[in-house]
Amino acid sequence: MSKRFIFLLINCLVLILGACGGPLIMRLYFIHGGEIIWFSSWLETAGWPVIIIPLISQYIRRRSEEVNPKFFIMNIRVLIGSAVVGILTGLDDYLYAYGVAKLPVSTSSLVIATQLGFVAVFAFFIVRQKFTAYSINAVVLMMIGAGVLAINSNGDRPAGESKSDYIIGFFMTLGAAVLYGLVLVLVELVYQRAKQEINYTLVLEFQLVMCFFATLFCTLGLVADKGFQKLSREPQNYSIGSVMYYVVAILNAFLWQCFFLGVVGVINYSSSLLSGIIITLALPLNEVFGVVFYHEKFTASKGVSLILALWGFVSYFYGEYKQTMKKKDMAKKEEVQVGRVELPPHQQTLDA
């Protein structure tokens, strides 16, 4: 078993932990009396100092291989790009936290899954990624799935919540899916125009800067909403105790950083395709966990939406797989043709 495979396996496990645990713990904060949406959104990226640990590890490795290496290798172009993406991520965090506050976790997970369809749309317009029959099929299926949930909203509305609050939460979550689809494409655009090598260290630095600016954005939101005054009182009113309040907050920050670091690690050691597949696998797990731990209703509309979402995911990633295989085959054919051209004429005849 190679060292690379071991690191890939570790990152896969970290990603699964974050993708399943993050939404569940965020919902737990609201279920037991948490009300500050800006604080919940702040926690999604507040664990950014954790990223300094693997950055130090990378720096120590580079010191053994290079003379006087820089601690930060990011150029100004990537720095500005990651800061802009970070601000958009902060806004996305707020939209998502608002949705989780109003919707069951099983519902919000299905709605947020539509982001893949928006990724395909934004990628077409921004980075000129071509639509395929598979990506169009995925977009249509996911939009139908979201529509099914919206039409049958009465079935899983939490007790004591008005229909208007539920609908607002639904569309805030859908807005988060749209915005995160844009964010992912903008990340790809920044990488394309980076004018420097994209390696694991640079990706970690990008994540660090992005999370810092997202946290800064949410901090300003907390200040504007007078959230810090509310934070001083909220632990005492938490239904499962003030100690558990802080435990939930710390777990929230930790699990979301696991998610971000897992995504970065899996992409580095394998591919974005595998990263997307793992996140997809977390979707049915979140459905099950929501029903088991929070006693949420699993309605027929959720079942239909889940099937459509998984069908859309499979369609999208199968299309991506076919495109990747096609590019590899074309690259191999080009290599063979170049090799034949470089051979002397008599060797080409013998080879034929």
CSV table of C-alpha atoms in Angstrom, one decimal:
chain,number,residue,atom,x,y,z
A,1,MET,CA,0.0,0.0,0.0
A,2,SER,CA,1.6,3.3,-1.2
A,3,LYS,CA,2.0,6.4,1.0
A,4,ARG,CA,-0.1,8.3,-1.6
A,5,PHE,CA,-3.0,5.9,-1.2
A,6,ILE,CA,-2.9,6.1,2.6
A,7,PHE,CA,-3.0,9.9,2.4
A,8,LEU,CA,-5.9,9.7,0.0
A,9,LEU,CA,-7.8,7.3,2.3
A,10,ILE,CA,-7.3,9.6,5.3
A,11,ASN,CA,-8.6,12.6,3.3
A,12,CYS,CA,-11.6,10.6,2.1
A,13,LEU,CA,-12.5,9.8,5.7
A,14,VAL,CA,-12.0,13.4,6.8
A,15,LEU,CA,-14.3,14.6,4.0
A,16,ILE,CA,-17.0,12.1,4.9
A,17,LEU,CA,-16.8,13.2,8.5
A,18,GLY,CA,-17.2,16.9,7.5
A,19,ALA,CA,-19.9,16.3,4.9
A,20,CYS,CA,-22.1,14.3,7.3
A,21,GLY,CA,-21.2,16.0,10.6
A,22,GLY,CA,-21.3,19.6,9.6
A,23,PRO,CA,-25.0,19.9,8.6
A,24,LEU,CA,-26.1,17.8,11.6
A,25,ILE,CA,-24.2,19.8,14.2
A,26,MET,CA,-25.3,23.1,12.7
A,27,ARG,CA,-28.9,21.9,12.9
A,28,LEU,CA,-28.3,20.8,16.5
A,29,TYR,CA,-27.3,24.4,17.4
A,30,PHE,CA,-30.7,25.7,16.3
A,31,ILE,CA,-32.8,22.8,17.6
A,32,HIS,CA,-31.8,23.4,21.3
A,33,GLY,CA,-32.3,27.2,21.3
A,34,GLY,CA,-29.5,28.7,19.2
A,35,GLU,CA,-30.9,31.7,17.3
A,36,ILE,CA,-28.0,33.8,16.0
A,37,ILE,CA,-27.7,32.9,12.3
A,38,TRP,CA,-24.7,35.1,11.8
A,39,PHE,CA,-22.9,33.2,14.6
A,40,SER,CA,-23.7,29.9,13.0
A,41,SER,CA,-22.5,31.1,9.6
A,42,TRP,CA,-19.3,32.5,11.3
A,43,LEU,CA,-18.6,29.0,12.7
A,44,GLU,CA,-18.5,27.5,9.2
A,45,THR,CA,-15.1,29.1,8.4
A,46,ALA,CA,-13.9,30.2,11.9
A,47,GLY,CA,-11.7,27.1,12.2
A,48,TRP,CA,-9.4,28.4,9.5
A,49,PRO,CA,-6.3,28.5,11.9
A,50,VAL,CA,-6.4,24.7,11.7
A,51,ILE,CA,-5.1,25.0,8.1
A,52,ILE,CA,-1.8,26.5,9.5
A,53,ILE,CA,-0.9,23.1,10.8
A,54,PRO,CA,-0.6,21.3,7.3
A,55,LEU,CA,0.9,24.5,5.9
A,56,ILE,CA,3.7,24.3,8.5
A,57,SER,CA,4.2,20.6,7.6
A,58,GLN,CA,4.5,21.5,3.9
A,59,TYR,CA,7.0,24.3,4.7
A,60,ILE,CA,9.2,21.9,6.7
A,61,ARG,CA,9.1,19.5,3.8
A,62,ARG,CA,10.1,22.2,1.4
A,63,ARG,CA,12.9,23.3,3.6
A,64,SER,CA,14.5,19.9,3.3
A,65,GLU,CA,14.2,20.1,-0.5
A,66,GLU,CA,14.8,23.8,-1.3
A,67,VAL,CA,17.1,26.6,-0.3
A,68,ASN,CA,15.4,29.5,1.6
A,69,PRO,CA,11.8,28.6,0.6
A,70,LYS,CA,9.0,31.1,1.2
A,71,PHE,CA,6.5,30.3,3.9
A,72,PHE,CA,3.7,31.6,1.6
A,73,ILE,CA,4.1,31.0,-2.1
A,74,MET,CA,0.8,32.7,-3.2
A,75,ASN,CA,1.2,35.6,-5.7
A,76,ILE,CA,-0.9,38.8,-5.5
A,77,ARG,CA,-3.2,37.7,-8.3
A,78,VAL,CA,-4.3,34.5,-6.4
A,79,LEU,CA,-4.4,36.5,-3.1
A,80,ILE,CA,-6.9,38.9,-4.5
A,81,GLY,CA,-8.9,36.1,-6.1
A,82,SER,CA,-9.1,34.1,-2.9
A,83,ALA,CA,-10.1,37.2,-1.0
A,84,VAL,CA,-13.0,37.9,-3.4
A,85,VAL,CA,-14.1,34.2,-3.2
A,86,GLY,CA,-13.9,34.4,0.6
A,87,ILE,CA,-16.3,37.3,0.8
A,88,LEU,CA,-18.8,35.5,-1.5
A,89,THR,CA,-18.3,32.4,0.7
A,90,GLY,CA,-19.2,34.4,3.8
A,91,LEU,CA,-22.4,35.5,2.2
A,92,ASP,CA,-23.1,31.9,1.1
A,93,ASP,CA,-22.5,30.7,4.7
A,94,TYR,CA,-25.2,33.1,5.9
A,95,LEU,CA,-27.7,32.0,3.3
A,96,TYR,CA,-27.0,28.3,4.2
A,97,ALA,CA,-27.1,28.9,7.9
A,98,TYR,CA,-30.5,30.7,7.5
A,99,GLY,CA,-31.9,27.7,5.6
A,100,VAL,CA,-30.6,25.2,8.2
A,101,ALA,CA,-32.2,27.2,10.9
A,102,LYS,CA,-35.6,26.9,9.3
A,103,LEU,CA,-35.5,23.5,7.5
A,104,PRO,CA,-35.0,20.0,8.6
A,105,VAL,CA,-31.5,18.8,7.8
A,106,SER,CA,-32.8,16.1,5.5
A,107,THR,CA,-34.6,18.8,3.5
A,108,SER,CA,-31.8,21.4,3.4
A,109,SER,CA,-29.3,18.7,2.3
A,110,LEU,CA,-31.5,17.9,-0.7
A,111,VAL,CA,-31.9,21.5,-1.7
A,112,ILE,CA,-28.2,22.3,-1.3
A,113,ALA,CA,-27.5,19.3,-3.6
A,114,THR,CA,-28.8,21.3,-6.5
A,115,GLN,CA,-25.5,23.2,-6.5
A,116,LEU,CA,-24.1,20.7,-8.9
A,117,GLY,CA,-26.6,21.9,-11.5
A,118,PHE,CA,-25.6,25.5,-11.0
A,119,VAL,CA,-21.9,24.6,-11.2
A,120,ALA,CA,-22.6,23.2,-14.7
A,121,VAL,CA,-24.4,26.4,-15.7
A,122,PHE,CA,-21.8,28.9,-14.4
A,123,ALA,CA,-19.0,26.8,-15.8
A,124,PHE,CA,-20.5,27.1,-19.2
A,125,PHE,CA,-20.6,30.9,-19.1
A,126,ILE,CA,-17.5,31.7,-17.1
A,127,VAL,CA,-14.8,29.0,-17.9
A,128,ARG,CA,-16.4,28.0,-21.2
A,129,GLN,CA,-17.0,24.4,-20.1
A,130,LYS,CA,-19.2,22.7,-22.7
A,131,PHE,CA,-22.6,21.4,-21.8
A,132,THR,CA,-23.1,17.7,-22.4
A,133,ALA,CA,-26.2,15.6,-22.6
A,134,TYR,CA,-25.2,14.2,-19.1
A,135,SER,CA,-24.8,17.7,-17.5
A,136,ILE,CA,-28.1,19.0,-19.0
A,137,ASN,CA,-29.8,15.9,-17.7
A,138,ALA,CA,-28.3,16.5,-14.2
A,139,VAL,CA,-29.5,20.1,-14.2
A,140,VAL,CA,-33.0,19.2,-15.2
A,141,LEU,CA,-33.3,16.4,-12.7
A,142,MET,CA,-32.1,18.5,-9.8
A,143,MET,CA,-34.4,21.4,-10.6
A,144,ILE,CA,-37.4,19.0,-10.7
A,145,GLY,CA,-36.3,17.5,-7.4
A,146,ALA,CA,-36.1,21.0,-5.8
A,147,GLY,CA,-39.5,21.8,-7.3
A,148,VAL,CA,-41.0,18.6,-5.8
A,149,LEU,CA,-39.8,19.7,-2.3
A,150,ALA,CA,-41.1,23.3,-2.8
A,151,ILE,CA,-44.6,22.1,-3.8
A,152,ASN,CA,-44.9,19.7,-0.9
A,153,SER,CA,-43.6,21.9,1.8
A,154,ASN,CA,-46.3,21.3,4.3
A,155,GLY,CA,-45.3,17.7,4.9
A,156,ASP,CA,-42.1,18.3,6.9
A,157,ARG,CA,-42.4,21.8,8.3
A,158,PRO,CA,-40.9,21.8,11.9
A,159,ALA,CA,-43.5,22.2,14.7
A,160,GLY,CA,-44.2,25.8,15.6
A,161,GLU,CA,-42.7,27.2,12.4
A,162,SER,CA,-44.9,29.3,10.0
A,163,LYS,CA,-45.2,28.5,6.4
A,164,SER,CA,-43.7,31.8,5.4
A,165,ASP,CA,-40.6,31.1,7.5
A,166,TYR,CA,-40.3,27.7,5.9
A,167,ILE,CA,-40.6,29.1,2.4
A,168,ILE,CA,-38.0,31.8,3.1
A,169,GLY,CA,-35.7,29.2,4.5
A,170,PHE,CA,-36.2,27.1,1.4
A,171,PHE,CA,-35.3,29.9,-1.0
A,172,MET,CA,-32.4,31.0,1.2
A,173,THR,CA,-31.0,27.5,1.0
A,174,LEU,CA,-31.6,27.4,-2.8
A,175,GLY,CA,-29.8,30.8,-3.0
A,176,ALA,CA,-26.9,29.3,-1.1
A,177,ALA,CA,-26.7,26.4,-3.7
A,178,VAL,CA,-26.7,29.0,-6.5
A,179,LEU,CA,-24.0,31.1,-4.9
A,180,TYR,CA,-21.8,28.1,-4.0
A,181,GLY,CA,-22.1,26.9,-7.6
A,182,LEU,CA,-20.7,30.3,-8.6
A,183,VAL,CA,-18.0,30.1,-5.9
A,184,LEU,CA,-16.7,26.7,-7.2
A,185,VAL,CA,-16.4,28.0,-10.7
A,186,LEU,CA,-14.7,31.2,-9.6
A,187,VAL,CA,-12.1,29.0,-7.8
A,188,GLU,CA,-11.4,27.2,-11.0
A,189,LEU,CA,-11.1,30.5,-12.8
A,190,VAL,CA,-8.6,31.8,-10.3
A,191,TYR,CA,-6.6,28.6,-10.7
A,192,GLN,CA,-6.6,29.0,-14.5
A,193,ARG,CA,-5.3,32.6,-14.3
A,194,ALA,CA,-2.9,32.1,-11.4
A,195,LYS,CA,0.2,32.3,-13.5
A,196,GLN,CA,2.0,29.9,-11.0
A,197,GLU,CA,2.1,26.2,-10.4
A,198,ILE,CA,-1.0,24.9,-8.6
A,199,ASN,CA,0.2,22.5,-5.9
A,200,TYR,CA,-1.1,21.3,-2.6
A,201,THR,CA,0.6,24.1,-0.7
A,202,LEU,CA,-1.0,26.8,-2.9
A,203,VAL,CA,-4.4,25.1,-2.6
A,204,LEU,CA,-4.1,25.2,1.2
A,205,GLU,CA,-3.1,28.8,1.2
A,206,PHE,CA,-6.1,29.6,-1.0
A,207,GLN,CA,-8.3,27.9,1.5
A,208,LEU,CA,-6.7,29.8,4.4
A,209,VAL,CA,-7.2,33.2,2.8
A,210,MET,CA,-10.7,32.3,1.6
A,211,CYS,CA,-11.8,31.1,5.0
A,212,PHE,CA,-10.2,34.2,6.7
A,213,PHE,CA,-12.2,36.7,4.5
A,214,ALA,CA,-15.4,34.6,4.9
A,215,THR,CA,-15.0,34.7,8.7
A,216,LEU,CA,-14.2,38.5,8.5
A,217,PHE,CA,-17.4,39.0,6.5
A,218,CYS,CA,-19.5,37.1,9.0
A,219,THR,CA,-17.8,38.9,11.9
A,220,LEU,CA,-19.0,42.2,10.4
A,221,GLY,CA,-22.5,40.7,10.1
A,222,LEU,CA,-22.4,39.7,13.7
A,223,VAL,CA,-21.4,43.3,14.7
A,224,ALA,CA,-24.1,44.9,12.6
A,225,ASP,CA,-26.7,42.5,14.0
A,226,LYS,CA,-25.5,43.1,17.6
A,227,GLY,CA,-24.7,39.4,17.8
A,228,PHE,CA,-21.9,39.7,20.3
A,229,GLN,CA,-24.4,41.1,22.9
A,230,LYS,CA,-26.7,38.2,22.2
A,231,LEU,CA,-23.8,35.7,22.5
A,232,SER,CA,-23.2,36.7,26.1
A,233,ARG,CA,-26.7,35.6,27.0
A,234,GLU,CA,-27.4,32.6,24.7
A,235,PRO,CA,-25.3,29.9,26.5
A,236,GLN,CA,-27.3,30.3,29.7
A,237,ASN,CA,-30.6,29.8,27.8
A,238,TYR,CA,-29.4,26.8,25.8
A,239,SER,CA,-31.8,23.9,26.5
A,240,ILE,CA,-29.0,21.2,27.0
A,241,GLY,CA,-26.8,23.4,29.1
A,242,SER,CA,-24.1,26.1,28.6
A,243,VAL,CA,-21.2,23.5,28.5
A,244,MET,CA,-22.9,21.7,25.6
A,245,TYR,CA,-23.5,25.0,23.9
A,246,TYR,CA,-19.7,25.5,23.6
A,247,VAL,CA,-19.2,21.9,22.7
A,248,VAL,CA,-21.6,22.2,19.8
A,249,ALA,CA,-20.0,25.5,18.7
A,250,ILE,CA,-16.5,24.0,18.7
A,251,LEU,CA,-17.7,20.8,16.9
A,252,ASN,CA,-19.4,23.0,14.3
A,253,ALA,CA,-16.2,24.9,13.5
A,254,PHE,CA,-14.1,21.7,13.5
A,255,LEU,CA,-16.4,19.6,11.3
A,256,TRP,CA,-16.7,22.3,8.6
A,257,GLN,CA,-12.9,22.6,8.5
A,258,CYS,CA,-12.8,18.8,8.1
A,259,PHE,CA,-15.1,19.2,5.1
A,260,PHE,CA,-12.9,21.9,3.5
A,261,LEU,CA,-9.6,20.2,4.1
A,262,GLY,CA,-11.0,16.9,3.0
A,263,VAL,CA,-12.2,18.4,-0.3
A,264,VAL,CA,-8.7,19.9,-0.9
A,265,GLY,CA,-6.9,16.7,0.0
A,266,VAL,CA,-9.0,14.4,-2.1
A,267,ILE,CA,-8.7,16.7,-5.2
A,268,ASN,CA,-4.9,16.8,-4.6
A,269,TYR,CA,-4.4,13.1,-4.2
A,270,SER,CA,-7.0,12.0,-6.7
A,271,SER,CA,-9.5,14.2,-8.5
A,272,SER,CA,-12.4,16.6,-8.2
A,273,LEU,CA,-14.6,13.7,-9.5
A,274,LEU,CA,-13.8,11.5,-6.5
A,275,SER,CA,-14.4,14.4,-4.2
A,276,GLY,CA,-17.8,15.0,-5.7
A,277,ILE,CA,-18.7,11.3,-5.5
A,278,ILE,CA,-17.9,11.3,-1.8
A,279,ILE,CA,-20.0,14.4,-1.1
A,280,THR,CA,-22.8,12.7,-3.1
A,281,LEU,CA,-22.5,9.6,-0.9
A,282,ALA,CA,-23.0,11.8,2.2
A,283,LEU,CA,-26.4,13.0,0.9
A,284,PRO,CA,-28.4,9.7,1.7
A,285,LEU,CA,-26.4,9.4,4.9
A,286,ASN,CA,-27.6,12.9,6.0
A,287,GLU,CA,-31.2,11.8,5.1
A,288,VAL,CA,-30.9,8.8,7.4
A,289,PHE,CA,-29.2,10.7,10.2
A,290,GLY,CA,-31.8,13.4,10.1
A,291,VAL,CA,-34.6,10.9,10.5
A,292,VAL,CA,-32.8,8.8,13.2
A,293,PHE,CA,-31.3,11.5,15.4
A,294,TYR,CA,-33.8,14.4,14.9
A,295,HIS,CA,-36.9,12.3,14.2
A,296,GLU,CA,-37.6,14.2,11.0
A,297,LYS,CA,-40.3,13.0,8.7
A,298,PHE,CA,-39.1,11.2,5.5
A,299,THR,CA,-42.0,12.0,3.2
A,300,ALA,CA,-42.7,10.7,-0.2
A,301,SER,CA,-41.7,14.0,-1.8
A,302,LYS,CA,-38.3,13.7,0.0
A,303,GLY,CA,-37.9,10.1,-1.4
A,304,VAL,CA,-38.7,11.3,-5.0
A,305,SER,CA,-36.3,14.3,-4.6
A,306,LEU,CA,-33.5,12.1,-3.2
A,307,ILE,CA,-33.9,9.6,-6.2
A,308,LEU,CA,-33.8,12.5,-8.7
A,309,ALA,CA,-30.8,14.1,-6.9
A,310,LEU,CA,-28.8,10.9,-6.9
A,311,TRP,CA,-29.8,10.2,-10.6
A,312,GLY,CA,-28.6,13.7,-11.5
A,313,PHE,CA,-25.3,13.1,-9.6
A,314,VAL,CA,-24.7,9.8,-11.4
A,315,SER,CA,-25.5,11.4,-14.8
A,316,TYR,CA,-23.2,14.3,-14.2
A,317,PHE,CA,-20.2,12.3,-12.9
A,318,TYR,CA,-20.6,9.6,-15.6
A,319,GLY,CA,-20.5,12.3,-18.2
A,320,GLU,CA,-17.4,13.8,-16.5
A,321,TYR,CA,-15.8,10.3,-16.4
A,322,LYS,CA,-16.5,9.8,-20.1
A,323,GLN,CA,-15.0,13.2,-21.0
A,324,THR,CA,-11.9,12.4,-18.9
A,325,MET,CA,-11.4,9.0,-20.6
A,326,LYS,CA,-11.9,10.6,-24.0
A,327,LYS,CA,-9.2,13.2,-23.3
A,328,LYS,CA,-6.8,10.5,-22.1
A,329,ASP,CA,-7.4,8.4,-25.2
A,330,MET,CA,-6.7,11.4,-27.4
A,331,ALA,CA,-3.5,12.2,-25.5
A,332,LYS,CA,-2.3,8.6,-26.0
A,333,LYS,CA,-3.0,8.7,-29.7
A,334,GLU,CA,-1.1,12.0,-30.0
A,335,GLU,CA,1.9,10.5,-28.2
A,336,VAL,CA,1.9,7.5,-30.5
A,337,GLN,CA,1.7,9.7,-33.6
A,338,VAL,CA,4.6,11.9,-32.4
A,339,GLY,CA,6.6,8.8,-31.6
A,340,ARG,CA,6.1,7.4,-35.1
A,341,VAL,CA,7.0,10.7,-36.7
A,342,GLU,CA,10.3,10.8,-34.8
A,343,LEU,CA,11.3,7.3,-35.9
A,344,PRO,CA,13.6,6.9,-38.9
A,345,PRO,CA,11.7,5.9,-42.1
A,346,HIS,CA,13.1,2.3,-42.2
A,347,GLN,CA,12.0,1.7,-38.6
A,348,GLN,CA,8.5,3.1,-39.3
A,349,THR,CA,8.2,0.6,-42.1
A,350,LEU,CA,9.4,-2.3,-39.9
A,351,ASP,CA,7.1,-1.2,-37.1
A,352,ALA,CA,4.2,-1.1,-39.6
